[in-house]
PDB file of C-alpha atoms in Angstrom:
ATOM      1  CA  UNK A 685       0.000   0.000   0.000  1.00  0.00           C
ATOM      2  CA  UNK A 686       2.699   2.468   1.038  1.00  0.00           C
ATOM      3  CA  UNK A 687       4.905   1.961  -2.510  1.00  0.00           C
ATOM      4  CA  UNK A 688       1.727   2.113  -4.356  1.00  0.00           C
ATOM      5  CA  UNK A 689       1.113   5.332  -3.257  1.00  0.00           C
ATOM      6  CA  UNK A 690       4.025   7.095  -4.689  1.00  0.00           C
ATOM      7  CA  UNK A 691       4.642   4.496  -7.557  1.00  0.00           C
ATOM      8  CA  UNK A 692       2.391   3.122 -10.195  1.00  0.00           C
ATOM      9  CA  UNK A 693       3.954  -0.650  -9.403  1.00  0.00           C
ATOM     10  CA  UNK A 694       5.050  -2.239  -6.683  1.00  0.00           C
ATOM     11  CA  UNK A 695       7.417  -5.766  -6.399  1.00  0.00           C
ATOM     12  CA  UNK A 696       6.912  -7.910  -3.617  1.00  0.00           C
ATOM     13  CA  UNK A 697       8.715 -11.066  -2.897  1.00  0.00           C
ATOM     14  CA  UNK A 698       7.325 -14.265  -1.447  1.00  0.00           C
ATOM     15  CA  UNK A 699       9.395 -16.061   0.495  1.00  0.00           C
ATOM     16  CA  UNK A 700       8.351 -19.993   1.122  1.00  0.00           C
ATOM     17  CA  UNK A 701       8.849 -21.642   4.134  1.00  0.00           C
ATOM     18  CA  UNK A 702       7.893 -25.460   3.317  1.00  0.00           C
ATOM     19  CA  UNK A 703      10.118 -25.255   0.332  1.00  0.00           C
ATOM     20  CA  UNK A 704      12.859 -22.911   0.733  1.00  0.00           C
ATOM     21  CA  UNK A 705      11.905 -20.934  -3.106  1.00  0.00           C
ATOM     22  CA  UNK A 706      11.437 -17.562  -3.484  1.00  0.00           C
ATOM     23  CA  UNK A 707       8.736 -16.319  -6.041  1.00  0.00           C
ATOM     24  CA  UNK A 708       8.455 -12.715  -7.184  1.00  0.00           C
ATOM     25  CA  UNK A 709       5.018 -10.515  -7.840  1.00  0.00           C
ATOM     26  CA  UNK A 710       4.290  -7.150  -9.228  1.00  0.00           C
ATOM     27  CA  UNK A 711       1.304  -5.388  -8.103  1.00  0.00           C
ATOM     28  CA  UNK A 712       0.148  -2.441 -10.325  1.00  0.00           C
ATOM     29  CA  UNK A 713      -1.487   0.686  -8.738  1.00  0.00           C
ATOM     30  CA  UNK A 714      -4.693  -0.712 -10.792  1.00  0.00           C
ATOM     31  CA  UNK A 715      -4.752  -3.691  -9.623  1.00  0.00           C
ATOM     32  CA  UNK A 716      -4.243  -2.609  -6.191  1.00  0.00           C
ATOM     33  CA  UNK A 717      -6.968  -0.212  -6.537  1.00  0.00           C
ATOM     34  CA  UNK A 718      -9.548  -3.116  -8.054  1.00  0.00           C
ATOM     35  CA  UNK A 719      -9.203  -5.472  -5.305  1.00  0.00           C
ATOM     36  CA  UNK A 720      -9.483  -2.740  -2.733  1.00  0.00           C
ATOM     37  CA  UNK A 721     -12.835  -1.468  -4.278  1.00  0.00           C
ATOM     38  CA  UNK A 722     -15.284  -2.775  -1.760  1.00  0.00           C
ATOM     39  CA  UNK A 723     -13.763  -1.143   0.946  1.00  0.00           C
ATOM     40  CA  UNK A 724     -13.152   2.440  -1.251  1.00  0.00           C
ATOM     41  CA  UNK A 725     -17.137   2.134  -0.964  1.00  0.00           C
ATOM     42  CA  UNK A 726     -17.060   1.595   2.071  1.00  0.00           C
ATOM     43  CA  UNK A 727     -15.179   4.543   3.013  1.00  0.00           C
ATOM     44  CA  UNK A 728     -17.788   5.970   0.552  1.00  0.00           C
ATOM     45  CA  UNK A 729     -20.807   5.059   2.716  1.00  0.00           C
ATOM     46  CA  UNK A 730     -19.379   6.235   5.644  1.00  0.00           C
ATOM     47  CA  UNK A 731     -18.916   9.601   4.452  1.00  0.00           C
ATOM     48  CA  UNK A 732     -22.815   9.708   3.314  1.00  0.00           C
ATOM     49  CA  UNK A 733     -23.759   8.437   6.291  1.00  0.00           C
ATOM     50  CA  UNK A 734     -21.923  10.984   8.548  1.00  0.00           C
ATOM     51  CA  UNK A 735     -23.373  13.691   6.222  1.00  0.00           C
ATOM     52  CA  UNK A 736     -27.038  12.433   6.803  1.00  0.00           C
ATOM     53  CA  UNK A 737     -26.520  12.364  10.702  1.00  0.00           C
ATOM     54  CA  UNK A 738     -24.724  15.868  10.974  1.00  0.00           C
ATOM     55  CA  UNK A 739     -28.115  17.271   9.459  1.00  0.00           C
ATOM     56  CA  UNK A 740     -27.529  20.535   9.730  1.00  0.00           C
ATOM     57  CA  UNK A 741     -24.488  20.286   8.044  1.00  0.00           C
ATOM     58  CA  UNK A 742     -24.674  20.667   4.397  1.00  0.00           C
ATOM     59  CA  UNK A 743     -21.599  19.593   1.773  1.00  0.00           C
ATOM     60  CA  UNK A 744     -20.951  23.037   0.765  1.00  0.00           C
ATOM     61  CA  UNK A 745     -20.954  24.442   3.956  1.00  0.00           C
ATOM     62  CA  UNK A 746     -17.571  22.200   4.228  1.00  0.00           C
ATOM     63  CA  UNK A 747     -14.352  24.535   3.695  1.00  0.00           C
ATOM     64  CA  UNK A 748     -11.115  21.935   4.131  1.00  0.00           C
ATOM     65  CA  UNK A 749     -11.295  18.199   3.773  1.00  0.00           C
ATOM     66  CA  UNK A 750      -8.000  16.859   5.554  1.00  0.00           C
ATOM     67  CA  UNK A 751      -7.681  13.094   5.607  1.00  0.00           C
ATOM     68  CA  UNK A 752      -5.856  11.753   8.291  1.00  0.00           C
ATOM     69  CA  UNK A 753      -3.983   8.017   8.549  1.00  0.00           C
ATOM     70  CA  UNK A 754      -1.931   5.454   6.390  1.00  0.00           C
ATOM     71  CA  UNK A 755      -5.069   5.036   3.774  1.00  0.00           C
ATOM     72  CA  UNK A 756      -5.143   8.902   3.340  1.00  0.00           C
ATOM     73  CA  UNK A 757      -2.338   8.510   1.113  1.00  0.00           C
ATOM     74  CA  UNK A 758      -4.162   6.447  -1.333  1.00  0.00           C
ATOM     75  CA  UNK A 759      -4.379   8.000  -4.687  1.00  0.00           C
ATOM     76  CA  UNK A 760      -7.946   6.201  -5.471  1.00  0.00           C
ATOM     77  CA  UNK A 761      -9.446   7.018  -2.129  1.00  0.00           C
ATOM     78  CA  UNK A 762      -8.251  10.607  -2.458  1.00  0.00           C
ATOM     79  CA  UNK A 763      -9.813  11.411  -5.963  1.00  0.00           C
ATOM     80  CA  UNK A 764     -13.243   9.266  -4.761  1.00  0.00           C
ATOM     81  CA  UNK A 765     -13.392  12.204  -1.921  1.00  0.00           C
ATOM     82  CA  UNK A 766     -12.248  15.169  -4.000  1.00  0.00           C
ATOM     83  CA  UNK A 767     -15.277  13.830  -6.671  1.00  0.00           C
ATOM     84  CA  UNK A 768     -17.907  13.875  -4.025  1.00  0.00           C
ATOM     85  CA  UNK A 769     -16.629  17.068  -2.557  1.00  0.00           C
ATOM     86  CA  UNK A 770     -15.577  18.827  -5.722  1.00  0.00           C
ATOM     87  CA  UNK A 771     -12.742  19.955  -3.552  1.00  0.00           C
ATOM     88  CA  UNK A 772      -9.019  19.646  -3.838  1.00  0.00           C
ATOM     89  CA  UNK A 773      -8.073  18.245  -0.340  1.00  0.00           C
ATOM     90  CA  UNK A 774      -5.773  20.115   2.367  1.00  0.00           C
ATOM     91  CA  UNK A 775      -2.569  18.282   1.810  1.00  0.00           C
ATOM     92  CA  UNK A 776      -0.667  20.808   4.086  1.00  0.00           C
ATOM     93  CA  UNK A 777      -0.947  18.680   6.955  1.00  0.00           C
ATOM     94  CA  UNK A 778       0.530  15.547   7.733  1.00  0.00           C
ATOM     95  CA  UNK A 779      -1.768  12.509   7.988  1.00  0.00           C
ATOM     96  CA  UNK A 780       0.010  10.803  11.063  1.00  0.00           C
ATOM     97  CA  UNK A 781       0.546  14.186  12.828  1.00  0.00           C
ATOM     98  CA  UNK A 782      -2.786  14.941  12.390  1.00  0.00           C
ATOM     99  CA  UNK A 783      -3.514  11.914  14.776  1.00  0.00           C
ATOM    100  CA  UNK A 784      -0.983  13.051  17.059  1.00  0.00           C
ATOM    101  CA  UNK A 785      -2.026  16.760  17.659  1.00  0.00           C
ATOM    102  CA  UNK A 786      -5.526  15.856  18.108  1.00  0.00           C
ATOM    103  CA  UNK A 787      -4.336  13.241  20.936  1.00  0.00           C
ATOM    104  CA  UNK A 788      -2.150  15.383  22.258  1.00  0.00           C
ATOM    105  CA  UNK A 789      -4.856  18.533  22.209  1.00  0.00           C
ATOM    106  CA  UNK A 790      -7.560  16.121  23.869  1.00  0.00           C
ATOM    107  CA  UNK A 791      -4.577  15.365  26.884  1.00  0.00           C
ATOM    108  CA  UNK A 792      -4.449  19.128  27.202  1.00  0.00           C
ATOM    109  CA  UNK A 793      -7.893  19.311  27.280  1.00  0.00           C
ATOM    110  CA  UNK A 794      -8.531  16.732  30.208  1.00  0.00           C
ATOM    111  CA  UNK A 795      -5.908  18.197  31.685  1.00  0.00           C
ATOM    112  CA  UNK A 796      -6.754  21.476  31.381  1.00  0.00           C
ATOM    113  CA  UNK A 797     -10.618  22.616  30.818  1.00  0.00           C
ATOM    114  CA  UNK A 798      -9.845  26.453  29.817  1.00  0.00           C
ATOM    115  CA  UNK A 799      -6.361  26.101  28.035  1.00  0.00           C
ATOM    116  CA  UNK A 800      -7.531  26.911  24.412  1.00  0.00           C
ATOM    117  CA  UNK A 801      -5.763  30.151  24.229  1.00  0.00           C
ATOM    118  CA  UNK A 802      -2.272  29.149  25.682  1.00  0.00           C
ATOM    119  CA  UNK A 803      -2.348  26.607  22.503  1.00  0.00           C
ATOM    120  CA  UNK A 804      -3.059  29.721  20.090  1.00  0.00           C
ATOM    121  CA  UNK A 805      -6.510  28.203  19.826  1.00  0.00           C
ATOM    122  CA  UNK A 806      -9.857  30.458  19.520  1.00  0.00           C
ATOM    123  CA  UNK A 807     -11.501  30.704  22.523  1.00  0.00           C
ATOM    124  CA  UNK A 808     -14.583  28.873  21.440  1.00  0.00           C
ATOM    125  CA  UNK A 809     -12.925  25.610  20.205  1.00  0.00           C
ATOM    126  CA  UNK A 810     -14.221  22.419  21.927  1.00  0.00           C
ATOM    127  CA  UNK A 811     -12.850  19.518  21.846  1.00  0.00           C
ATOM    128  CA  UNK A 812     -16.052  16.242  22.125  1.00  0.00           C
ATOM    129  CA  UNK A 813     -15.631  13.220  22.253  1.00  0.00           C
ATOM    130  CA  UNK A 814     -18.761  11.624  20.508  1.00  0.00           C
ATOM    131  CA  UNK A 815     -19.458   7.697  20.598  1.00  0.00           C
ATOM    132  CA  UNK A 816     -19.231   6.404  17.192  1.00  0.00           C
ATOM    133  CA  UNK A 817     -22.074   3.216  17.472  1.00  0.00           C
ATOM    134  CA  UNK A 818     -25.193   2.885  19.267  1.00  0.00           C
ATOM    135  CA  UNK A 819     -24.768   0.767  22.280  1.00  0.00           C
ATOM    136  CA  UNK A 820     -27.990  -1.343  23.695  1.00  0.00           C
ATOM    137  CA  UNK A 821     -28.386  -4.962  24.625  1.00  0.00           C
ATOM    138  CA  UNK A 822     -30.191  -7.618  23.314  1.00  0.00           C
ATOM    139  CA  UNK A 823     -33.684  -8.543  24.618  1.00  0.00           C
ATOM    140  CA  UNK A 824     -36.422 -11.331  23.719  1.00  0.00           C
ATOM    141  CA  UNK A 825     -36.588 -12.066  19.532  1.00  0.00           C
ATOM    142  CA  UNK A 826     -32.724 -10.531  18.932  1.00  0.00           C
ATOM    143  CA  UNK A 827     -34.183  -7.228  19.156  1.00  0.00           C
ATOM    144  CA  UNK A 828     -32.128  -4.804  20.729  1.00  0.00           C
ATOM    145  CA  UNK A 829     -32.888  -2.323  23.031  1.00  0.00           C
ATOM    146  CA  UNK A 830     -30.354   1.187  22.775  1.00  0.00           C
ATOM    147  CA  UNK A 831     -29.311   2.486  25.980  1.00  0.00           C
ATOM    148  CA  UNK A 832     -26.392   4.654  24.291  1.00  0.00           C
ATOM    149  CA  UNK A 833     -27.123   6.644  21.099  1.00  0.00           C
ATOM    150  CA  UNK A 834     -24.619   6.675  18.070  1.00  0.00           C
ATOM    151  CA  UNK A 835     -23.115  10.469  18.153  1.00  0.00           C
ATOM    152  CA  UNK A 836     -23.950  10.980  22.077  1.00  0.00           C
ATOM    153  CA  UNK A 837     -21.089  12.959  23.839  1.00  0.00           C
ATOM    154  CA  UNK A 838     -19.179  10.747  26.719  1.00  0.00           C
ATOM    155  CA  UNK A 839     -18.410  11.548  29.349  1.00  0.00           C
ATOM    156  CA  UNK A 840     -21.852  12.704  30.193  1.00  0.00           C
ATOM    157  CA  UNK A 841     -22.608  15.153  32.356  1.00  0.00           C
ATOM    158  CA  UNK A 842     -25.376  14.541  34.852  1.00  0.00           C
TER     159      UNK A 842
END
């Protein structure tokens, strides 16, 4: 994944243990994208979904689109997003520091509530921690009964 990103092929070898050979395979970018399809769509459906449950939120209301992660380097995921979004995405940050300010901005935040502007943050910035699934258990007939709501913020107050 991480060759194919910056290379259109990619040569991997195969080393056997049973028989002590060696066997060689190329991997094109195309290829790589085809058998990674179902989960592109994936990624796909996610997106829609988190559009249709931030209702308010429209997709030209959105400004930046900044990917975060290993798979944000994929070329294929990349132009499925800039296609939906008709947006180029913010490359200027870095996809695994992107992960590591935001865990380091949440310690700051437990640590301390009202330390937005020592970090050169605006004062109205908050920080939520949401929970991404509804959570219930199951009752009579596999039906299941929610006790947590998908989106709720945690901790909760009260």
């Amino acid at each position: 994944k991480k060759v194919l990103t910056t290379t259109l092929n990619a040569n991997f070898q195969l080393e056997s243990v049973i028989n002590e050979s060696s066997d060689s395979i190329t991997i094109t970018r195309t290829m790589f994208d085809e058998i990674c399809e179902d989960l592109f769509l994936s990624v796909m459906e996610v997106i829609n979904e988190s559009l249709v449950d931030c209702s308010s939120m429209m997709e030209q209301s959105i400004d930046h689109i900044v990917l975060v992660g290993g798979s944000a380097r994929i070329p294929k995921l990349q132009n499925l997003i800039e296609d939906k979004f008709r947006k180029v995405l913010n490359r200027s940050v870095n996809p695994d520091e992107a992960i590591a300010v935001g865990a380091a901005l949440r310690a700051v935040n437990m640590r301390h509530e009202n330390s937005t502007p020592a970090l050169g943050l605006p004062p109205n910035f908050i920080l939520l921690e949401v929970v991404p699934h509804s959570l219930g258990i199951e009752i009579e007939d596999k039906k299941v009964e929610h006790i947590i709501s998908k989106g709720a913020h945690f901790p909760k107050d009260g």
